[in-house]
mmCIF file of C-alpha atoms in Angstrom:
data_model
loop_
_atom_site.group_PDB
_atom_site.id
_atom_site.type_symbol
_atom_site.label_atom_id
_atom_site.label_comp_id
_atom_site.label_asym_id
_atom_site.label_seq_id
_atom_site.Cartn_x
_atom_site.Cartn_y
_atom_site.Cartn_z
ATOM 1 C CA MET A 1 -0.218 -0.537 0.018
ATOM 2 C CA PRO A 2 1.317 3.530 -0.841
ATOM 3 C CA GLU A 3 2.498 5.377 2.058
ATOM 4 C CA LEU A 4 3.598 8.814 2.987
ATOM 5 C CA PRO A 5 7.077 7.969 0.819
ATOM 6 C CA GLU A 6 5.088 7.177 -1.834
ATOM 7 C CA VAL A 7 2.619 9.581 -1.376
ATOM 8 C CA GLU A 8 5.468 12.318 -1.448
ATOM 9 C CA VAL A 9 7.526 11.093 -4.625
ATOM 10 C CA THR A 10 4.021 10.923 -6.428
ATOM 11 C CA ARG A 11 3.414 14.674 -5.275
ATOM 12 C CA LEU A 12 6.942 15.661 -6.578
ATOM 13 C CA GLY A 13 6.776 13.935 -9.695
ATOM 14 C CA ILE A 14 3.215 15.630 -10.932
ATOM 15 C CA ALA A 15 2.739 19.175 -9.138
ATOM 16 C CA PRO A 16 6.056 20.502 -11.781
ATOM 17 C CA HIS A 17 3.508 18.901 -14.602
ATOM 18 C CA LEU A 18 0.519 20.740 -14.149
ATOM 19 C CA GLU A 19 1.274 23.526 -11.439
ATOM 20 C CA GLY A 20 -0.046 26.559 -13.265
ATOM 21 C CA ARG A 21 -2.277 24.266 -15.614
ATOM 22 C CA ARG A 22 -5.061 24.974 -17.122
ATOM 23 C CA LEU A 23 -7.638 21.387 -16.877
ATOM 24 C CA SER A 24 -9.081 20.933 -20.248
ATOM 25 C CA ALA A 25 -10.961 17.964 -19.535
ATOM 26 C CA VAL A 26 -11.980 14.781 -17.106
ATOM 27 C CA LYS A 27 -13.000 11.880 -17.992
ATOM 28 C CA ILE A 28 -14.594 8.842 -15.745
ATOM 29 C CA ILE A 29 -13.489 6.128 -17.054
ATOM 30 C CA ASP A 30 -14.976 3.533 -13.696
ATOM 31 C CA GLY A 31 -16.091 5.803 -11.274
ATOM 32 C CA ARG A 32 -16.876 3.295 -8.717
ATOM 33 C CA LEU A 33 -13.432 3.323 -6.380
ATOM 34 C CA ARG A 34 -13.892 3.112 -2.781
ATOM 35 C CA TRP A 35 -16.549 5.713 -2.659
ATOM 36 C CA PRO A 36 -18.274 7.026 -6.431
ATOM 37 C CA VAL A 37 -16.271 9.621 -8.316
ATOM 38 C CA PRO A 38 -17.920 12.781 -8.930
ATOM 39 C CA SER A 39 -20.177 12.367 -11.926
ATOM 40 C CA ASN A 40 -19.627 16.716 -12.138
ATOM 41 C CA LEU A 41 -15.889 16.795 -12.117
ATOM 42 C CA SER A 42 -15.462 17.494 -15.801
ATOM 43 C CA THR A 43 -17.940 20.333 -15.736
ATOM 44 C CA LEU A 44 -16.752 21.718 -11.820
ATOM 45 C CA LEU A 45 -12.764 21.424 -13.154
ATOM 46 C CA THR A 46 -12.787 21.706 -16.643
ATOM 47 C CA GLY A 47 -11.347 25.526 -17.689
ATOM 48 C CA HIS A 48 -10.276 26.220 -14.577
ATOM 49 C CA LYS A 49 -6.521 26.043 -12.629
ATOM 50 C CA VAL A 50 -4.673 24.378 -10.783
ATOM 51 C CA LEU A 51 -2.771 26.404 -8.454
ATOM 52 C CA GLY A 52 -1.075 24.394 -6.229
ATOM 53 C CA ILE A 53 -0.531 20.215 -4.843
ATOM 54 C CA GLU A 54 -0.012 19.584 -1.388
ATOM 55 C CA ARG A 55 -0.197 16.610 1.051
ATOM 56 C CA ARG A 56 -2.004 15.480 3.743
ATOM 57 C CA GLY A 57 -1.152 12.327 4.915
ATOM 58 C CA LYS A 58 -1.997 9.628 2.464
ATOM 59 C CA TYR A 59 -4.326 12.470 0.539
ATOM 60 C CA LEU A 60 -2.900 14.749 -2.616
ATOM 61 C CA LEU A 61 -4.924 18.244 -2.226
ATOM 62 C CA VAL A 62 -5.253 20.094 -5.752
ATOM 63 C CA GLU A 63 -6.012 22.853 -5.421
ATOM 64 C CA PHE A 64 -8.407 25.163 -7.951
ATOM 65 C CA GLU A 65 -10.182 28.506 -7.443
ATOM 66 C CA ALA A 66 -13.430 26.799 -6.755
ATOM 67 C CA GLY A 67 -12.378 23.700 -4.821
ATOM 68 C CA TYR A 68 -9.640 20.854 -3.674
ATOM 69 C CA LEU A 69 -9.314 17.319 -5.118
ATOM 70 C CA LEU A 70 -8.525 14.869 -2.845
ATOM 71 C CA LEU A 71 -6.652 12.309 -4.229
ATOM 72 C CA HIS A 72 -5.566 9.207 -2.748
ATOM 73 C CA LEU A 73 -4.047 5.334 -4.228
ATOM 74 C CA GLY A 74 -5.665 2.804 -1.675
ATOM 75 C CA MET A 75 -3.484 -0.447 -1.993
ATOM 76 C CA THR A 76 -2.267 -0.337 -5.452
ATOM 77 C CA GLY A 77 -3.617 3.134 -7.376
ATOM 78 C CA THR A 78 -0.358 5.236 -9.330
ATOM 79 C CA LEU A 79 -0.403 8.667 -10.454
ATOM 80 C CA ARG A 80 1.245 9.038 -14.239
ATOM 81 C CA VAL A 81 1.428 11.905 -16.146
ATOM 82 C CA LEU A 82 1.911 10.768 -19.291
ATOM 83 C CA PRO A 83 1.485 11.804 -22.927
ATOM 84 C CA SER A 84 -2.779 12.353 -23.991
ATOM 85 C CA SER A 85 -2.261 10.423 -26.851
ATOM 86 C CA ASP A 86 -1.090 7.683 -24.973
ATOM 87 C CA PRO A 87 -3.541 4.562 -25.401
ATOM 88 C CA LEU A 88 -5.343 4.200 -21.624
ATOM 89 C CA LYS A 89 -4.921 0.773 -20.074
ATOM 90 C CA LEU A 90 -6.946 -2.104 -18.431
ATOM 91 C CA HIS A 91 -7.918 -0.284 -15.089
ATOM 92 C CA ASP A 92 -7.325 3.003 -15.327
ATOM 93 C CA ARG A 93 -9.418 4.499 -14.182
ATOM 94 C CA VAL A 94 -10.192 7.917 -14.009
ATOM 95 C CA THR A 95 -7.881 10.537 -16.694
ATOM 96 C CA PHE A 96 -7.217 14.458 -15.958
ATOM 97 C CA GLU A 97 -6.469 16.555 -19.046
ATOM 98 C CA PHE A 98 -4.534 18.701 -19.516
ATOM 99 C CA GLY A 99 -4.131 19.353 -23.000
ATOM 100 C CA LYS A 100 -1.468 16.906 -24.696
ATOM 101 C CA LEU A 101 -0.260 16.035 -20.864
ATOM 102 C CA SER A 102 -3.048 13.363 -18.259
ATOM 103 C CA LEU A 103 -2.435 12.930 -15.535
ATOM 104 C CA ARG A 104 -3.979 8.966 -14.652
ATOM 105 C CA LEU A 105 -4.990 7.354 -12.317
ATOM 106 C CA HIS A 106 -4.737 4.119 -12.326
ATOM 107 C CA ASP A 107 -6.290 1.841 -9.538
ATOM 108 C CA PRO A 108 -6.463 -2.545 -10.661
ATOM 109 C CA ARG A 109 -8.064 -2.953 -6.760
ATOM 110 C CA LYS A 110 -10.282 -0.323 -6.307
ATOM 111 C CA PHE A 111 -9.304 1.331 -3.320
ATOM 112 C CA GLY A 112 -8.244 4.334 -4.611
ATOM 113 C CA ALA A 113 -10.552 8.306 -4.256
ATOM 114 C CA VAL A 114 -10.799 10.925 -6.397
ATOM 115 C CA LEU A 115 -13.665 13.866 -4.073
ATOM 116 C CA TRP A 116 -14.495 17.238 -4.857
ATOM 117 C CA HIS A 117 -14.101 19.629 -1.532
ATOM 118 C CA PRO A 118 -15.476 22.866 -2.325
ATOM 119 C CA LYS A 119 -13.971 26.246 -1.218
ATOM 120 C CA SER A 120 -17.502 26.915 0.539
ATOM 121 C CA LYS A 121 -17.807 24.127 2.994
ATOM 122 C CA GLY A 122 -14.720 25.704 3.844
ATOM 123 C CA PRO A 123 -10.924 24.579 4.440
ATOM 124 C CA ILE A 124 -10.247 21.764 3.428
ATOM 125 C CA GLU A 125 -7.695 20.687 6.821
ATOM 126 C CA GLY A 126 -12.280 20.601 7.709
ATOM 127 C CA ASN A 127 -12.745 17.580 5.282
ATOM 128 C CA ALA A 128 -13.679 15.009 7.511
ATOM 129 C CA LEU A 129 -11.303 12.744 6.110
ATOM 130 C CA LEU A 130 -8.265 14.883 7.523
ATOM 131 C CA GLN A 131 -9.906 16.231 10.982
ATOM 132 C CA LYS A 132 -8.531 12.898 12.641
ATOM 133 C CA LEU A 133 -5.013 12.309 11.924
ATOM 134 C CA GLY A 134 -2.525 13.321 13.496
ATOM 135 C CA VAL A 135 1.001 15.511 12.722
ATOM 136 C CA GLU A 136 3.240 15.226 9.730
ATOM 137 C CA PRO A 137 6.265 14.898 10.490
ATOM 138 C CA PHE A 138 7.383 16.871 9.062
ATOM 139 C CA SER A 139 5.767 20.380 9.963
ATOM 140 C CA PRO A 140 7.078 22.831 12.153
ATOM 141 C CA GLU A 141 5.121 21.267 15.245
ATOM 142 C CA PHE A 142 7.006 17.477 14.892
ATOM 143 C CA GLU A 143 10.228 19.698 15.187
ATOM 144 C CA GLY A 144 12.709 18.697 18.223
ATOM 145 C CA GLU A 145 10.931 19.357 21.600
ATOM 146 C CA LEU A 146 7.227 19.773 19.871
ATOM 147 C CA GLY A 147 7.408 16.004 18.190
ATOM 148 C CA THR A 148 8.882 14.012 21.391
ATOM 149 C CA GLU A 149 6.386 15.853 23.861
ATOM 150 C CA VAL A 150 3.488 15.195 20.534
ATOM 151 C CA LEU A 151 4.409 10.659 21.176
ATOM 152 C CA TYR A 152 4.535 11.391 24.617
ATOM 153 C CA GLN A 153 1.406 12.766 25.711
ATOM 154 C CA CYS A 154 -0.749 10.697 22.777
ATOM 155 C CA SER A 155 0.384 7.942 24.220
ATOM 156 C CA ARG A 156 0.307 8.497 27.588
ATOM 157 C CA LYS A 157 -2.438 5.470 29.398
ATOM 158 C CA ARG A 158 -2.300 3.794 26.167
ATOM 159 C CA SER A 159 -2.072 -0.028 26.174
ATOM 160 C CA VAL A 160 -1.615 -1.039 22.498
ATOM 161 C CA ALA A 161 1.877 -1.884 21.660
ATOM 162 C CA VAL A 162 4.132 1.513 20.420
ATOM 163 C CA LYS A 163 3.929 -0.435 17.061
ATOM 164 C CA GLN A 164 0.526 -0.385 16.520
ATOM 165 C CA PHE A 165 0.000 3.351 17.988
ATOM 166 C CA LEU A 166 2.731 4.393 14.610
ATOM 167 C CA LEU A 167 0.757 2.851 12.570
ATOM 168 C CA ALA A 168 -2.732 4.324 13.737
ATOM 169 C CA GLY A 169 -1.785 8.149 12.650
ATOM 170 C CA GLN A 170 -3.119 9.787 15.606
ATOM 171 C CA ALA A 171 -0.382 10.834 17.324
ATOM 172 C CA VAL A 172 2.441 10.757 13.590
ATOM 173 C CA VAL A 173 0.916 10.630 10.235
ATOM 174 C CA GLY A 174 2.828 8.210 7.230
ATOM 175 C CA VAL A 175 4.344 5.689 9.609
ATOM 176 C CA GLY A 176 3.929 2.944 7.321
ATOM 177 C CA ASN A 177 4.714 -0.536 8.271
ATOM 178 C CA ILE A 178 7.582 -0.860 6.827
ATOM 179 C CA TYR A 179 8.016 2.787 8.213
ATOM 180 C CA CYS A 180 7.023 1.645 11.318
ATOM 181 C CA SER A 181 9.495 -1.646 11.608
ATOM 182 C CA GLU A 182 12.818 0.620 10.544
ATOM 183 C CA SER A 183 11.819 3.725 12.875
ATOM 184 C CA LEU A 184 11.405 1.588 16.174
ATOM 185 C CA PHE A 185 15.175 -0.150 15.123
ATOM 186 C CA GLU A 186 16.501 3.353 14.466
ATOM 187 C CA ALA A 187 15.086 4.032 18.339
ATOM 188 C CA GLY A 188 16.692 1.242 19.854
ATOM 189 C CA ILE A 189 12.580 0.986 21.263
ATOM 190 C CA HIS A 190 11.631 -3.348 20.572
ATOM 191 C CA PRO A 191 7.816 -3.186 18.780
ATOM 192 C CA ALA A 192 5.970 -5.291 20.886
ATOM 193 C CA LYS A 193 6.676 -2.036 23.946
ATOM 194 C CA ALA A 194 3.235 -0.864 25.329
ATOM 195 C CA ALA A 195 2.913 2.461 24.464
ATOM 196 C CA GLY A 196 2.403 4.435 27.483
ATOM 197 C CA LYS A 197 5.361 2.607 28.324
ATOM 198 C CA LEU A 198 6.897 5.313 26.015
ATOM 199 C CA THR A 199 8.976 7.396 28.431
ATOM 200 C CA ARG A 200 10.256 10.906 26.967
ATOM 201 C CA PRO A 201 14.558 9.939 25.801
ATOM 202 C CA GLN A 202 11.880 7.318 23.680
ATOM 203 C CA CYS A 203 9.422 9.059 22.326
ATOM 204 C CA SER A 204 12.509 11.945 21.348
ATOM 205 C CA ARG A 205 14.132 8.782 20.140
ATOM 206 C CA LEU A 206 11.469 7.716 18.159
ATOM 207 C CA ALA A 207 10.951 10.663 17.319
ATOM 208 C CA THR A 208 13.944 11.551 15.627
ATOM 209 C CA ALA A 209 13.545 7.972 14.086
ATOM 210 C CA VAL A 210 10.161 8.524 12.592
ATOM 211 C CA ARG A 211 11.965 12.223 10.012
ATOM 212 C CA LEU A 212 15.024 10.376 9.036
ATOM 213 C CA ILE A 213 13.611 6.833 8.024
ATOM 214 C CA LEU A 214 11.559 9.302 6.152
ATOM 215 C CA LYS A 215 13.449 11.144 4.534
ATOM 216 C CA LYS A 216 15.562 8.520 3.473
ATOM 217 C CA ALA A 217 12.120 7.055 2.038
ATOM 218 C CA ILE A 218 11.770 9.251 -0.261
ATOM 219 C CA ALA A 219 15.045 10.162 -1.967
ATOM 220 C CA ALA A 220 15.049 6.685 -2.334
ATOM 221 C CA GLY A 221 11.846 7.768 -3.939
ATOM 222 C CA GLY A 222 9.873 4.902 -1.943
ATOM 223 C CA SER A 223 9.423 1.109 -1.128
ATOM 224 C CA SER A 224 7.988 -0.509 -3.998
ATOM 225 C CA LEU A 225 6.685 -4.463 -3.357
ATOM 226 C CA LYS A 226 4.399 -4.975 -5.702
ATOM 227 C CA ASP A 227 2.322 -2.546 -7.478
ATOM 228 C CA PHE A 228 4.313 1.164 -6.803
ATOM 229 C CA VAL A 229 5.539 3.352 -9.636
ATOM 230 C CA ASN A 230 6.650 7.307 -9.958
ATOM 231 C CA SER A 231 4.747 9.566 -11.681
ATOM 232 C CA GLU A 232 7.653 8.759 -14.791
ATOM 233 C CA GLY A 233 6.260 4.338 -13.541
ATOM 234 C CA ASP A 234 9.851 3.939 -12.199
ATOM 235 C CA PRO A 235 9.437 1.326 -8.621
ATOM 236 C CA GLY A 236 11.341 3.357 -5.087
ATOM 237 C CA HIS A 237 14.034 1.315 -3.908
ATOM 238 C CA PHE A 238 13.874 2.068 -0.297
ATOM 239 C CA MET A 239 14.061 -1.717 -0.098
ATOM 240 C CA VAL A 240 17.167 -2.050 -0.541
ATOM 241 C CA GLN A 241 17.421 0.056 2.567
ATOM 242 C CA THR A 242 16.604 -1.229 5.105
ATOM 243 C CA LYS A 243 17.997 -3.079 8.116
ATOM 244 C CA VAL A 244 15.798 -5.263 9.019
ATOM 245 C CA TYR A 245 12.352 -4.901 7.729
ATOM 246 C CA ASP A 246 12.114 -8.129 5.444
ATOM 247 C CA ARG A 247 14.671 -9.168 6.656
ATOM 248 C CA LYS A 248 14.279 -12.427 8.329
ATOM 249 C CA ASP A 249 16.939 -14.880 10.346
ATOM 250 C CA GLN A 250 19.461 -12.418 8.437
ATOM 251 C CA PRO A 251 21.413 -10.819 10.709
ATOM 252 C CA CYS A 252 21.024 -7.304 11.578
ATOM 253 C CA LYS A 253 23.819 -5.240 10.219
ATOM 254 C CA VAL A 254 24.747 -3.951 13.423
ATOM 255 C CA CYS A 255 25.247 -6.545 16.522
ATOM 256 C CA LYS A 256 25.148 -9.316 13.580
ATOM 257 C CA THR A 257 21.600 -10.921 15.823
ATOM 258 C CA PRO A 258 19.187 -13.006 13.906
ATOM 259 C CA ILE A 259 16.917 -10.962 12.466
ATOM 260 C CA LYS A 260 13.278 -11.751 13.911
ATOM 261 C CA GLN A 261 9.136 -11.571 12.447
ATOM 262 C CA ILE A 262 6.204 -11.300 14.552
ATOM 263 C CA VAL A 263 2.807 -11.016 13.519
ATOM 264 C CA GLN A 264 1.202 -7.930 14.758
ATOM 265 C CA GLY A 265 -2.794 -6.663 14.250
ATOM 266 C CA GLN A 266 -1.586 -8.913 11.203
ATOM 267 C CA ARG A 267 1.013 -7.131 8.929
ATOM 268 C CA SER A 268 4.712 -8.818 9.925
ATOM 269 C CA THR A 269 6.781 -6.668 12.265
ATOM 270 C CA TYR A 270 10.719 -6.976 12.377
ATOM 271 C CA PHE A 271 13.007 -6.232 14.962
ATOM 272 C CA CYS A 272 16.199 -6.812 16.598
ATOM 273 C CA PRO A 273 16.519 -8.798 19.794
ATOM 274 C CA GLN A 274 19.410 -7.532 20.871
ATOM 275 C CA CYS A 275 19.486 -4.546 19.427
ATOM 276 C CA GLN A 276 16.222 -3.187 20.369
ATOM 277 C CA LYS A 277 15.580 -5.269 23.913
ATOM 278 C CA ARG A 278 11.891 -5.428 25.056
#
């Protein structure tokens, strides 16, 4: 599933091509996504200029004068900028035409989303899908001691494992399954430790680790396990850098102890039992 690094890589890839351009057409090939694609998108947006493209959690926010397109890649979605003359492929669901360029949502499993938030309904931050998201890992609210306090205060009295606490995204967004394992290893924290038992020093290390791992993942183009490719069709390469994820029984890159795998919430977790003592 594309997580924050993959969505940010997508944003960085498509924004230079689309910002400042006027949309010439919207073509809904199959609007049966996680939520139905609004059938009047072409009427709403044709002729209007893209003012900017931002990201909130795993949502891309494409700003127009009248509102925002909310785009989500779901489990297997990709967004690519292609020449409009390129033929459509199986599982292409929606295309946004910009003259000779086309932004295409390709989504085999149809768990993605294309939604509209008019500015008449208030700021985009008030959208129901965004309201409960935690802080952005690269925002000022998560820098230094502020990041420590976010994790410390949000984790108090929480008996859930710290891995599940991070995955929930209510404290800080974007730490998906791969990045949870890597961040916890970087911070030296056992993934099964109760979130409520994290100390302030541990929260400080974890906040720093989250930012470091996500930055490395973005720089590597994200992680490609099965489906993810960036806006130019290239896979991400973060998986070749992982220290614990998908390395069961291989020696830890720090202490040489074999990496262990456990299942938490039906998701695989990888850790070093020596570097991440419980």
